């Protein structure tokens, strides 16, 4: 079995709170293809030169946009969500075909209310830029009203999938605290970018933070109460994609 989703979900519930695996070579190519297509579409809307658009996505940090004050606006989350035609292509991958065959009911969340499942990517420029997210639990965003769970006649739960598409030296840029999904951490809500978002000061805690190491294609499936975040890498732009899966609690 190429992908074993039942095994992933069991590990997500257990003591560590996560499972790690890798995309097949063909699936990695397809994930990269659809992400790169949307990436170049955003570059075009921001008047990138033909030479910049031909650069590999992991060389984004060499573009004018990456070095400008327009970077943040250009890469708002809505612009990083895959369009429906790209999503349809992605659903033909072995990864999603296996998911459909192994799970009897699931939804991918639509937290931005765009009208279809959200699969979105991230660009993180290398040091000295600081595009990374702080340690957090995804559940906190839901607690603060980011997204609505579906109304169905059975109990559901959320599980997150995060994929490294481009990285250097097996450094994915993803960090996490094993077992933290079983601990209740306090956070505060603060307004950022016009929304209430969680803030967690990790300096108050003694945390055993691990880094996810692996070649491009490495992915992690994790409990939405697992503490996790990003870290800055030194070479090129690292590229990842992610989505939240909603499935039956049992």
JSON list of C-alpha atoms in Angstrom, two decimals:
[
{"chain": "A", "resi": 1, "resn": "UNK", "atom": "CA", "xyz": [0.00, 0.00, 0.00]},
{"chain": "A", "resi": 2, "resn": "UNK", "atom": "CA", "xyz": [1.52, 3.31, -1.10]},
{"chain": "A", "resi": 3, "resn": "UNK", "atom": "CA", "xyz": [-0.38, 5.44, 1.41]},
{"chain": "A", "resi": 4, "resn": "UNK", "atom": "CA", "xyz": [-1.93, 3.98, 4.56]},
{"chain": "A", "resi": 5, "resn": "UNK", "atom": "CA", "xyz": [-4.39, 6.55, 5.87]},
{"chain": "A", "resi": 6, "resn": "UNK", "atom": "CA", "xyz": [-5.82, 4.37, 8.63]},
{"chain": "A", "resi": 7, "resn": "UNK", "atom": "CA", "xyz": [-2.30, 4.01, 10.01]},
{"chain": "A", "resi": 8, "resn": "UNK", "atom": "CA", "xyz": [-1.77, 7.77, 9.81]},
{"chain": "A", "resi": 9, "resn": "UNK", "atom": "CA", "xyz": [-4.97, 8.52, 11.68]},
{"chain": "A", "resi": 10, "resn": "UNK", "atom": "CA", "xyz": [-4.18, 5.99, 14.40]},
{"chain": "A", "resi": 11, "resn": "UNK", "atom": "CA", "xyz": [-0.79, 7.62, 15.00]},
{"chain": "A", "resi": 12, "resn": "UNK", "atom": "CA", "xyz": [-2.38, 11.07, 15.08]},
{"chain": "A", "resi": 13, "resn": "UNK", "atom": "CA", "xyz": [-4.54, 9.90, 18.01]},
{"chain": "A", "resi": 14, "resn": "UNK", "atom": "CA", "xyz": [-1.69, 8.18, 19.84]},
{"chain": "A", "resi": 15, "resn": "UNK", "atom": "CA", "xyz": [1.02, 9.55, 22.14]},
{"chain": "A", "resi": 16, "resn": "UNK", "atom": "CA", "xyz": [3.05, 11.44, 19.50]},
{"chain": "A", "resi": 17, "resn": "UNK", "atom": "CA", "xyz": [0.10, 13.02, 17.70]},
{"chain": "A", "resi": 18, "resn": "UNK", "atom": "CA", "xyz": [1.49, 12.77, 14.17]},
{"chain": "A", "resi": 19, "resn": "UNK", "atom": "CA", "xyz": [2.60, 10.48, 11.34]},
{"chain": "A", "resi": 20, "resn": "UNK", "atom": "CA", "xyz": [5.30, 11.09, 8.70]},
{"chain": "A", "resi": 21, "resn": "UNK", "atom": "CA", "xyz": [5.51, 9.69, 5.17]},
{"chain": "A", "resi": 22, "resn": "UNK", "atom": "CA", "xyz": [6.51, 10.75, 1.64]},
{"chain": "A", "resi": 23, "resn": "UNK", "atom": "CA", "xyz": [4.74, 11.40, -1.63]},
{"chain": "A", "resi": 24, "resn": "UNK", "atom": "CA", "xyz": [5.58, 9.20, -4.58]},
{"chain": "A", "resi": 25, "resn": "UNK", "atom": "CA", "xyz": [7.78, 10.75, -7.25]},
{"chain": "A", "resi": 26, "resn": "UNK", "atom": "CA", "xyz": [4.81, 11.17, -9.63]},
{"chain": "A", "resi": 27, "resn": "UNK", "atom": "CA", "xyz": [2.63, 12.72, -6.95]},
{"chain": "A", "resi": 28, "resn": "UNK", "atom": "CA", "xyz": [5.37, 15.16, -5.93]},
{"chain": "A", "resi": 29, "resn": "UNK", "atom": "CA", "xyz": [5.65, 16.24, -9.57]},
{"chain": "A", "resi": 30, "resn": "UNK", "atom": "CA", "xyz": [1.89, 16.80, -9.77]},
{"chain": "A", "resi": 31, "resn": "UNK", "atom": "CA", "xyz": [1.75, 18.74, -6.49]},
{"chain": "A", "resi": 32, "resn": "UNK", "atom": "CA", "xyz": [4.61, 20.92, -7.71]},
{"chain": "A", "resi": 33, "resn": "UNK", "atom": "CA", "xyz": [2.95, 21.44, -11.09]},
{"chain": "A", "resi": 34, "resn": "UNK", "atom": "CA", "xyz": [-0.36, 22.77, -9.75]},
{"chain": "A", "resi": 35, "resn": "UNK", "atom": "CA", "xyz": [1.30, 24.94, -7.10]},
{"chain": "A", "resi": 36, "resn": "UNK", "atom": "CA", "xyz": [3.74, 26.41, -9.61]},
{"chain": "A", "resi": 37, "resn": "UNK", "atom": "CA", "xyz": [0.89, 27.24, -12.00]},
{"chain": "A", "resi": 38, "resn": "UNK", "atom": "CA", "xyz": [-0.88, 29.34, -9.34]},
{"chain": "A", "resi": 39, "resn": "UNK", "atom": "CA", "xyz": [2.45, 30.85, -8.27]},
{"chain": "A", "resi": 40, "resn": "UNK", "atom": "CA", "xyz": [3.14, 32.07, -11.81]},
{"chain": "A", "resi": 41, "resn": "UNK", "atom": "CA", "xyz": [-0.41, 33.37, -12.11]},
{"chain": "A", "resi": 42, "resn": "UNK", "atom": "CA", "xyz": [0.15, 35.57, -9.05]},
{"chain": "A", "resi": 43, "resn": "UNK", "atom": "CA", "xyz": [3.52, 36.72, -10.43]},
{"chain": "A", "resi": 44, "resn": "UNK", "atom": "CA", "xyz": [1.80, 37.75, -13.67]},
{"chain": "A", "resi": 45, "resn": "UNK", "atom": "CA", "xyz": [-0.74, 39.84, -11.75]},
{"chain": "A", "resi": 46, "resn": "UNK", "atom": "CA", "xyz": [2.17, 41.55, -10.03]},
{"chain": "A", "resi": 47, "resn": "UNK", "atom": "CA", "xyz": [3.94, 42.44, -13.29]},
{"chain": "A", "resi": 48, "resn": "UNK", "atom": "CA", "xyz": [6.84, 40.00, -12.95]},
{"chain": "A", "resi": 49, "resn": "UNK", "atom": "CA", "xyz": [9.19, 39.84, -15.92]},
{"chain": "A", "resi": 50, "resn": "UNK", "atom": "CA", "xyz": [9.23, 36.82, -18.22]},
{"chain": "A", "resi": 51, "resn": "UNK", "atom": "CA", "xyz": [12.63, 35.86, -16.81]},
{"chain": "A", "resi": 52, "resn": "UNK", "atom": "CA", "xyz": [11.27, 35.94, -13.26]},
{"chain": "A", "resi": 53, "resn": "UNK", "atom": "CA", "xyz": [8.27, 33.81, -14.19]},
{"chain": "A", "resi": 54, "resn": "UNK", "atom": "CA", "xyz": [10.58, 31.22, -15.73]},
{"chain": "A", "resi": 55, "resn": "UNK", "atom": "CA", "xyz": [12.59, 30.85, -12.53]},
{"chain": "A", "resi": 56, "resn": "UNK", "atom": "CA", "xyz": [11.81, 27.75, -10.49]},
{"chain": "A", "resi": 57, "resn": "UNK", "atom": "CA", "xyz": [9.44, 28.57, -7.65]},
{"chain": "A", "resi": 58, "resn": "UNK", "atom": "CA", "xyz": [12.17, 27.84, -5.09]},
{"chain": "A", "resi": 59, "resn": "UNK", "atom": "CA", "xyz": [14.14, 30.75, -6.59]},
{"chain": "A", "resi": 60, "resn": "UNK", "atom": "CA", "xyz": [11.33, 33.17, -5.77]},
{"chain": "A", "resi": 61, "resn": "UNK", "atom": "CA", "xyz": [13.61, 35.05, -3.36]},
{"chain": "A", "resi": 62, "resn": "UNK", "atom": "CA", "xyz": [15.55, 36.30, -6.40]},
{"chain": "A", "resi": 63, "resn": "UNK", "atom": "CA", "xyz": [12.54, 38.13, -7.86]},
{"chain": "A", "resi": 64, "resn": "UNK", "atom": "CA", "xyz": [11.70, 41.81, -7.54]},
{"chain": "A", "resi": 65, "resn": "UNK", "atom": "CA", "xyz": [8.44, 41.00, -5.76]},
{"chain": "A", "resi": 66, "resn": "UNK", "atom": "CA", "xyz": [10.21, 38.95, -3.08]},
{"chain": "A", "resi": 67, "resn": "UNK", "atom": "CA", "xyz": [12.43, 41.93, -2.26]},
{"chain": "A", "resi": 68, "resn": "UNK", "atom": "CA", "xyz": [9.63, 44.50, -2.28]},
{"chain": "A", "resi": 69, "resn": "UNK", "atom": "CA", "xyz": [7.07, 45.76, 0.24]},
{"chain": "A", "resi": 70, "resn": "UNK", "atom": "CA", "xyz": [4.35, 44.19, -1.93]},
{"chain": "A", "resi": 71, "resn": "UNK", "atom": "CA", "xyz": [5.36, 40.64, -0.97]},
{"chain": "A", "resi": 72, "resn": "UNK", "atom": "CA", "xyz": [2.85, 40.28, 1.88]},
{"chain": "A", "resi": 73, "resn": "UNK", "atom": "CA", "xyz": [-0.10, 41.66, -0.06]},
{"chain": "A", "resi": 74, "resn": "UNK", "atom": "CA", "xyz": [0.68, 39.57, -3.14]},
{"chain": "A", "resi": 75, "resn": "UNK", "atom": "CA", "xyz": [0.76, 36.34, -1.15]},
{"chain": "A", "resi": 76, "resn": "UNK", "atom": "CA", "xyz": [-2.36, 36.72, 0.98]},
{"chain": "A", "resi": 77, "resn": "UNK", "atom": "CA", "xyz": [-3.90, 33.33, 1.74]},
{"chain": "A", "resi": 78, "resn": "UNK", "atom": "CA", "xyz": [-6.66, 33.74, -0.85]},
{"chain": "A", "resi": 79, "resn": "UNK", "atom": "CA", "xyz": [-4.00, 34.09, -3.57]},
{"chain": "A", "resi": 80, "resn": "UNK", "atom": "CA", "xyz": [-2.26, 30.95, -2.36]},
{"chain": "A", "resi": 81, "resn": "UNK", "atom": "CA", "xyz": [-5.33, 28.70, -2.53]},
{"chain": "A", "resi": 82, "resn": "UNK", "atom": "CA", "xyz": [-5.31, 26.43, -5.56]},
{"chain": "A", "resi": 83, "resn": "UNK", "atom": "CA", "xyz": [-8.03, 27.30, -8.11]},
{"chain": "A", "resi": 84, "resn": "UNK", "atom": "CA", "xyz": [-10.70, 24.71, -8.86]},
{"chain": "A", "resi": 85, "resn": "UNK", "atom": "CA", "xyz": [-9.17, 23.47, -12.12]},
{"chain": "A", "resi": 86, "resn": "UNK", "atom": "CA", "xyz": [-5.85, 22.82, -10.37]},
{"chain": "A", "resi": 87, "resn": "UNK", "atom": "CA", "xyz": [-7.66, 21.13, -7.49]},
{"chain": "A", "resi": 88, "resn": "UNK", "atom": "CA", "xyz": [-9.37, 18.77, -9.94]},
{"chain": "A", "resi": 89, "resn": "UNK", "atom": "CA", "xyz": [-5.96, 17.79, -11.33]},
{"chain": "A", "resi": 90, "resn": "UNK", "atom": "CA", "xyz": [-4.60, 17.21, -7.84]},
{"chain": "A", "resi": 91, "resn": "UNK", "atom": "CA", "xyz": [-7.55, 14.98, -6.94]},
{"chain": "A", "resi": 92, "resn": "UNK", "atom": "CA", "xyz": [-6.38, 12.56, -9.65]},
{"chain": "A", "resi": 93, "resn": "UNK", "atom": "CA", "xyz": [-3.11, 11.92, -7.82]},
{"chain": "A", "resi": 94, "resn": "UNK", "atom": "CA", "xyz": [-2.43, 8.53, -6.23]},
{"chain": "A", "resi": 95, "resn": "UNK", "atom": "CA", "xyz": [-2.48, 10.32, -2.88]},
{"chain": "A", "resi": 96, "resn": "UNK", "atom": "CA", "xyz": [-6.05, 11.56, -3.15]},
{"chain": "A", "resi": 97, "resn": "UNK", "atom": "CA", "xyz": [-7.22, 8.41, -4.96]},
{"chain": "A", "resi": 98, "resn": "UNK", "atom": "CA", "xyz": [-5.96, 6.38, -1.99]},
{"chain": "A", "resi": 99, "resn": "UNK", "atom": "CA", "xyz": [-7.65, 8.76, 0.45]},
{"chain": "A", "resi": 100, "resn": "UNK", "atom": "CA", "xyz": [-10.99, 8.35, -1.34]},
{"chain": "A", "resi": 101, "resn": "UNK", "atom": "CA", "xyz": [-10.71, 4.57, -1.39]},
{"chain": "A", "resi": 102, "resn": "UNK", "atom": "CA", "xyz": [-9.65, 4.18, 2.25]},
{"chain": "A", "resi": 103, "resn": "UNK", "atom": "CA", "xyz": [-11.91, 6.71, 4.01]},
{"chain": "A", "resi": 104, "resn": "UNK", "atom": "CA", "xyz": [-15.68, 6.39, 3.79]},
{"chain": "A", "resi": 105, "resn": "UNK", "atom": "CA", "xyz": [-16.43, 10.09, 4.47]},
{"chain": "A", "resi": 106, "resn": "UNK", "atom": "CA", "xyz": [-14.31, 13.22, 4.53]},
{"chain": "A", "resi": 107, "resn": "UNK", "atom": "CA", "xyz": [-14.26, 16.90, 3.62]},
{"chain": "A", "resi": 108, "resn": "UNK", "atom": "CA", "xyz": [-11.43, 19.33, 3.07]},
{"chain": "A", "resi": 109, "resn": "UNK", "atom": "CA", "xyz": [-12.16, 22.52, 4.97]},
{"chain": "A", "resi": 110, "resn": "UNK", "atom": "CA", "xyz": [-13.12, 25.82, 3.35]},
{"chain": "A", "resi": 111, "resn": "UNK", "atom": "CA", "xyz": [-12.11, 28.29, 6.05]},
{"chain": "A", "resi": 112, "resn": "UNK", "atom": "CA", "xyz": [-12.09, 31.31, 3.72]},
{"chain": "A", "resi": 113, "resn": "UNK", "atom": "CA", "xyz": [-15.58, 30.52, 2.36]},
{"chain": "A", "resi": 114, "resn": "UNK", "atom": "CA", "xyz": [-14.38, 30.40, -1.23]},
{"chain": "A", "resi": 115, "resn": "UNK", "atom": "CA", "xyz": [-16.96, 27.73, -2.07]},
{"chain": "A", "resi": 116, "resn": "UNK", "atom": "CA", "xyz": [-14.74, 24.70, -2.58]},
{"chain": "A", "resi": 117, "resn": "UNK", "atom": "CA", "xyz": [-12.04, 22.74, -0.67]},
{"chain": "A", "resi": 118, "resn": "UNK", "atom": "CA", "xyz": [-8.95, 24.72, 0.35]},
{"chain": "A", "resi": 119, "resn": "UNK", "atom": "CA", "xyz": [-5.57, 23.32, -0.58]},
{"chain": "A", "resi": 120, "resn": "UNK", "atom": "CA", "xyz": [-3.04, 26.12, -0.32]},
{"chain": "A", "resi": 121, "resn": "UNK", "atom": "CA", "xyz": [0.70, 26.68, -0.46]},
{"chain": "A", "resi": 122, "resn": "UNK", "atom": "CA", "xyz": [3.28, 28.75, 1.39]},
{"chain": "A", "resi": 123, "resn": "UNK", "atom": "CA", "xyz": [6.45, 30.50, 0.26]},
{"chain": "A", "resi": 124, "resn": "UNK", "atom": "CA", "xyz": [9.07, 31.09, 2.95]},
{"chain": "A", "resi": 125, "resn": "UNK", "atom": "CA", "xyz": [12.03, 33.17, 1.88]},
{"chain": "A", "resi": 126, "resn": "UNK", "atom": "CA", "xyz": [15.44, 32.27, 3.32]},
{"chain": "A", "resi": 127, "resn": "UNK", "atom": "CA", "xyz": [17.17, 34.16, 6.12]},
{"chain": "A", "resi": 128, "resn": "UNK", "atom": "CA", "xyz": [17.30, 37.11, 6.83]},
{"chain": "A", "resi": 129, "resn": "UNK", "atom": "CA", "xyz": [13.56, 37.17, 5.96]},
{"chain": "A", "resi": 130, "resn": "UNK", "atom": "CA", "xyz": [11.18, 36.00, 8.68]},
{"chain": "A", "resi": 131, "resn": "UNK", "atom": "CA", "xyz": [8.08, 34.65, 6.95]},
{"chain": "A", "resi": 132, "resn": "UNK", "atom": "CA", "xyz": [7.57, 31.85, 9.45]},
{"chain": "A", "resi": 133, "resn": "UNK", "atom": "CA", "xyz": [4.60, 31.28, 11.71]},
{"chain": "A", "resi": 134, "resn": "UNK", "atom": "CA", "xyz": [5.11, 31.00, 15.49]},
{"chain": "A", "resi": 135, "resn": "UNK", "atom": "CA", "xyz": [4.31, 27.85, 17.44]},
{"chain": "A", "resi": 136, "resn": "UNK", "atom": "CA", "xyz": [0.56, 27.33, 17.57]},
{"chain": "A", "resi": 137, "resn": "UNK", "atom": "CA", "xyz": [-2.20, 24.73, 17.45]},
{"chain": "A", "resi": 138, "resn": "UNK", "atom": "CA", "xyz": [-4.55, 24.85, 14.48]},
{"chain": "A", "resi": 139, "resn": "UNK", "atom": "CA", "xyz": [-7.44, 24.20, 16.85]},
{"chain": "A", "resi": 140, "resn": "UNK", "atom": "CA", "xyz": [-6.90, 27.68, 18.33]},
{"chain": "A", "resi": 141, "resn": "UNK", "atom": "CA", "xyz": [-7.84, 29.35, 15.03]},
{"chain": "A", "resi": 142, "resn": "UNK", "atom": "CA", "xyz": [-11.10, 27.37, 14.97]},
{"chain": "A", "resi": 143, "resn": "UNK", "atom": "CA", "xyz": [-11.76, 28.36, 18.57]},
{"chain": "A", "resi": 144, "resn": "UNK", "atom": "CA", "xyz": [-11.39, 32.01, 17.50]},
{"chain": "A", "resi": 145, "resn": "UNK", "atom": "CA", "xyz": [-13.95, 31.61, 14.73]},
{"chain": "A", "resi": 146, "resn": "UNK", "atom": "CA", "xyz": [-11.76, 30.87, 11.70]},
{"chain": "A", "resi": 147, "resn": "UNK", "atom": "CA", "xyz": [-13.88, 28.35, 9.83]},
{"chain": "A", "resi": 148, "resn": "UNK", "atom": "CA", "xyz": [-17.08, 26.41, 10.49]},
{"chain": "A", "resi": 149, "resn": "UNK", "atom": "CA", "xyz": [-17.37, 22.67, 10.93]},
{"chain": "A", "resi": 150, "resn": "UNK", "atom": "CA", "xyz": [-19.92, 20.89, 8.70]},
{"chain": "A", "resi": 151, "resn": "UNK", "atom": "CA", "xyz": [-23.32, 19.99, 10.15]},
{"chain": "A", "resi": 152, "resn": "UNK", "atom": "CA", "xyz": [-23.61, 16.22, 9.76]},
{"chain": "A", "resi": 153, "resn": "UNK", "atom": "CA", "xyz": [-25.42, 13.46, 11.73]},
{"chain": "A", "resi": 154, "resn": "UNK", "atom": "CA", "xyz": [-22.20, 12.09, 13.26]},
{"chain": "A", "resi": 155, "resn": "UNK", "atom": "CA", "xyz": [-19.20, 13.33, 15.23]},
{"chain": "A", "resi": 156, "resn": "UNK", "atom": "CA", "xyz": [-16.31, 14.73, 13.20]},
{"chain": "A", "resi": 157, "resn": "UNK", "atom": "CA", "xyz": [-12.72, 15.75, 13.86]},
{"chain": "A", "resi": 158, "resn": "UNK", "atom": "CA", "xyz": [-10.00, 17.72, 12.09]},
{"chain": "A", "resi": 159, "resn": "UNK", "atom": "CA", "xyz": [-6.61, 16.41, 10.95]},
{"chain": "A", "resi": 160, "resn": "UNK", "atom": "CA", "xyz": [-3.95, 18.51, 9.22]},
{"chain": "A", "resi": 161, "resn": "UNK", "atom": "CA", "xyz": [-1.74, 17.50, 6.27]},
{"chain": "A", "resi": 162, "resn": "UNK", "atom": "CA", "xyz": [1.44, 19.46, 5.51]},
{"chain": "A", "resi": 163, "resn": "UNK", "atom": "CA", "xyz": [3.75, 18.70, 2.54]},
{"chain": "A", "resi": 164, "resn": "UNK", "atom": "CA", "xyz": [7.29, 19.90, 1.83]},
{"chain": "A", "resi": 165, "resn": "UNK", "atom": "CA", "xyz": [7.50, 20.52, -1.92]},
{"chain": "A", "resi": 166, "resn": "UNK", "atom": "CA", "xyz": [10.88, 22.25, -2.16]},
{"chain": "A", "resi": 167, "resn": "UNK", "atom": "CA", "xyz": [13.61, 22.32, 0.46]},
{"chain": "A", "resi": 168, "resn": "UNK", "atom": "CA", "xyz": [17.40, 22.26, 0.74]},
{"chain": "A", "resi": 169, "resn": "UNK", "atom": "CA", "xyz": [19.53, 19.82, 2.70]},
{"chain": "A", "resi": 170, "resn": "UNK", "atom": "CA", "xyz": [16.45, 17.91, 3.94]},
{"chain": "A", "resi": 171, "resn": "UNK", "atom": "CA", "xyz": [15.48, 20.95, 6.03]},
{"chain": "A", "resi": 172, "resn": "UNK", "atom": "CA", "xyz": [11.72, 21.26, 5.56]},
{"chain": "A", "resi": 173, "resn": "UNK", "atom": "CA", "xyz": [11.20, 24.34, 7.74]},
{"chain": "A", "resi": 174, "resn": "UNK", "atom": "CA", "xyz": [8.52, 22.61, 9.85]},
{"chain": "A", "resi": 175, "resn": "UNK", "atom": "CA", "xyz": [8.92, 22.18, 13.62]},
{"chain": "A", "resi": 176, "resn": "UNK", "atom": "CA", "xyz": [6.68, 20.53, 16.17]},
{"chain": "A", "resi": 177, "resn": "UNK", "atom": "CA", "xyz": [6.40, 19.32, 19.77]},
{"chain": "A", "resi": 178, "resn": "UNK", "atom": "CA", "xyz": [5.70, 15.61, 19.98]},
{"chain": "A", "resi": 179, "resn": "UNK", "atom": "CA", "xyz": [2.87, 14.71, 22.36]},
{"chain": "A", "resi": 180, "resn": "UNK", "atom": "CA", "xyz": [1.77, 18.33, 22.82]},
{"chain": "A", "resi": 181, "resn": "UNK", "atom": "CA", "xyz": [-1.76, 17.51, 21.60]},
{"chain": "A", "resi": 182, "resn": "UNK", "atom": "CA", "xyz": [-2.39, 15.92, 24.99]},
{"chain": "A", "resi": 183, "resn": "UNK", "atom": "CA", "xyz": [-1.52, 19.11, 26.90]},
{"chain": "A", "resi": 184, "resn": "UNK", "atom": "CA", "xyz": [-3.76, 22.15, 27.33]},
{"chain": "A", "resi": 185, "resn": "UNK", "atom": "CA", "xyz": [-1.67, 25.27, 26.59]},
{"chain": "A", "resi": 186, "resn": "UNK", "atom": "CA", "xyz": [-2.91, 28.77, 27.25]},
{"chain": "A", "resi": 187, "resn": "UNK", "atom": "CA", "xyz": [-2.77, 31.39, 24.52]},
{"chain": "A", "resi": 188, "resn": "UNK", "atom": "CA", "xyz": [-4.10, 34.89, 24.05]},
{"chain": "A", "resi": 189, "resn": "UNK", "atom": "CA", "xyz": [-6.05, 36.34, 21.14]},
{"chain": "A", "resi": 190, "resn": "UNK", "atom": "CA", "xyz": [-4.64, 39.42, 19.45]},
{"chain": "A", "resi": 191, "resn": "UNK", "atom": "CA", "xyz": [-5.68, 41.34, 16.37]},
{"chain": "A", "resi": 192, "resn": "UNK", "atom": "CA", "xyz": [-3.38, 40.84, 13.39]},
{"chain": "A", "resi": 193, "resn": "UNK", "atom": "CA", "xyz": [-4.19, 41.61, 9.76]},
{"chain": "A", "resi": 194, "resn": "UNK", "atom": "CA", "xyz": [-7.74, 42.49, 10.76]},
{"chain": "A", "resi": 195, "resn": "UNK", "atom": "CA", "xyz": [-8.45, 39.14, 12.43]},
{"chain": "A", "resi": 196, "resn": "UNK", "atom": "CA", "xyz": [-8.29, 37.72, 15.92]},
{"chain": "A", "resi": 197, "resn": "UNK", "atom": "CA", "xyz": [-5.36, 35.31, 15.91]},
{"chain": "A", "resi": 198, "resn": "UNK", "atom": "CA", "xyz": [-3.76, 33.26, 18.69]},
{"chain": "A", "resi": 199, "resn": "UNK", "atom": "CA", "xyz": [-0.48, 34.32, 20.27]},
{"chain": "A", "resi": 200, "resn": "UNK", "atom": "CA", "xyz": [1.58, 31.79, 22.23]},
{"chain": "A", "resi": 201, "resn": "UNK", "atom": "CA", "xyz": [4.81, 32.79, 23.98]},
{"chain": "A", "resi": 202, "resn": "UNK", "atom": "CA", "xyz": [6.96, 29.67, 23.78]},
{"chain": "A", "resi": 203, "resn": "UNK", "atom": "CA", "xyz": [9.67, 31.31, 25.93]},
{"chain": "A", "resi": 204, "resn": "UNK", "atom": "CA", "xyz": [7.54, 30.60, 29.02]},
{"chain": "A", "resi": 205, "resn": "UNK", "atom": "CA", "xyz": [7.73, 26.84, 28.48]},
{"chain": "A", "resi": 206, "resn": "UNK", "atom": "CA", "xyz": [10.44, 24.23, 28.36]},
{"chain": "A", "resi": 207, "resn": "UNK", "atom": "CA", "xyz": [9.53, 22.54, 25.10]},
{"chain": "A", "resi": 208, "resn": "UNK", "atom": "CA", "xyz": [11.32, 19.74, 23.28]},
{"chain": "A", "resi": 209, "resn": "UNK", "atom": "CA", "xyz": [10.92, 21.17, 19.77]},
{"chain": "A", "resi": 210, "resn": "UNK", "atom": "CA", "xyz": [11.82, 18.85, 16.90]},
{"chain": "A", "resi": 211, "resn": "UNK", "atom": "CA", "xyz": [12.47, 19.71, 13.27]},
{"chain": "A", "resi": 212, "resn": "UNK", "atom": "CA", "xyz": [10.94, 17.69, 10.45]},
{"chain": "A", "resi": 213, "resn": "UNK", "atom": "CA", "xyz": [13.79, 16.50, 8.23]},
{"chain": "A", "resi": 214, "resn": "UNK", "atom": "CA", "xyz": [13.28, 14.87, 4.87]},
{"chain": "A", "resi": 215, "resn": "UNK", "atom": "CA", "xyz": [13.59, 15.20, 1.12]},
{"chain": "A", "resi": 216, "resn": "UNK", "atom": "CA", "xyz": [11.02, 17.14, -0.90]},
{"chain": "A", "resi": 217, "resn": "UNK", "atom": "CA", "xyz": [7.80, 15.16, -0.86]},
{"chain": "A", "resi": 218, "resn": "UNK", "atom": "CA", "xyz": [8.01, 14.48, 2.88]},
{"chain": "A", "resi": 219, "resn": "UNK", "atom": "CA", "xyz": [4.69, 15.11, 4.57]},
{"chain": "A", "resi": 220, "resn": "UNK", "atom": "CA", "xyz": [3.37, 15.12, 8.12]},
{"chain": "A", "resi": 221, "resn": "UNK", "atom": "CA", "xyz": [-0.17, 14.31, 9.23]},
{"chain": "A", "resi": 222, "resn": "UNK", "atom": "CA", "xyz": [-0.96, 15.75, 12.64]},
{"chain": "A", "resi": 223, "resn": "UNK", "atom": "CA", "xyz": [-3.55, 16.36, 15.33]},
{"chain": "A", "resi": 224, "resn": "UNK", "atom": "CA", "xyz": [-4.94, 19.88, 15.20]},
{"chain": "A", "resi": 225, "resn": "UNK", "atom": "CA", "xyz": [-4.02, 20.28, 18.89]},
{"chain": "A", "resi": 226, "resn": "UNK", "atom": "CA", "xyz": [-0.34, 19.59, 18.14]},
{"chain": "A", "resi": 227, "resn": "UNK", "atom": "CA", "xyz": [1.98, 22.55, 18.75]},
{"chain": "A", "resi": 228, "resn": "UNK", "atom": "CA", "xyz": [3.83, 23.31, 15.54]},
{"chain": "A", "resi": 229, "resn": "UNK", "atom": "CA", "xyz": [5.27, 26.19, 13.53]},
{"chain": "A", "resi": 230, "resn": "UNK", "atom": "CA", "xyz": [7.99, 27.13, 11.10]},
{"chain": "A", "resi": 231, "resn": "UNK", "atom": "CA", "xyz": [11.68, 27.91, 11.12]},
{"chain": "A", "resi": 232, "resn": "UNK", "atom": "CA", "xyz": [13.79, 29.89, 8.69]},
{"chain": "A", "resi": 233, "resn": "UNK", "atom": "CA", "xyz": [16.14, 28.07, 6.35]},
{"chain": "A", "resi": 234, "resn": "UNK", "atom": "CA", "xyz": [19.26, 29.47, 4.73]},
{"chain": "A", "resi": 235, "resn": "UNK", "atom": "CA", "xyz": [19.11, 28.59, 1.03]},
{"chain": "A", "resi": 236, "resn": "UNK", "atom": "CA", "xyz": [16.44, 29.42, -1.55]},
{"chain": "A", "resi": 237, "resn": "UNK", "atom": "CA", "xyz": [12.71, 29.69, -0.91]},
{"chain": "A", "resi": 238, "resn": "UNK", "atom": "CA", "xyz": [11.13, 26.70, 0.73]},
{"chain": "A", "resi": 239, "resn": "UNK", "atom": "CA", "xyz": [7.70, 25.75, -0.59]},
{"chain": "A", "resi": 240, "resn": "UNK", "atom": "CA", "xyz": [5.02, 23.74, 1.17]},
{"chain": "A", "resi": 241, "resn": "UNK", "atom": "CA", "xyz": [1.32, 23.06, 0.80]},
{"chain": "A", "resi": 242, "resn": "UNK", "atom": "CA", "xyz": [-1.34, 22.01, 3.26]},
{"chain": "A", "resi": 243, "resn": "UNK", "atom": "CA", "xyz": [-4.99, 21.36, 3.96]},
{"chain": "A", "resi": 244, "resn": "UNK", "atom": "CA", "xyz": [-7.28, 20.48, 6.84]},
{"chain": "A", "resi": 245, "resn": "UNK", "atom": "CA", "xyz": [-9.16, 17.20, 6.53]},
{"chain": "A", "resi": 246, "resn": "UNK", "atom": "CA", "xyz": [-12.47, 16.74, 8.34]},
{"chain": "A", "resi": 247, "resn": "UNK", "atom": "CA", "xyz": [-13.50, 13.13, 8.87]},
{"chain": "A", "resi": 248, "resn": "UNK", "atom": "CA", "xyz": [-15.61, 10.93, 11.10]},
{"chain": "A", "resi": 249, "resn": "UNK", "atom": "CA", "xyz": [-14.38, 10.85, 14.67]},
{"chain": "A", "resi": 250, "resn": "UNK", "atom": "CA", "xyz": [-14.27, 7.08, 14.72]}
]
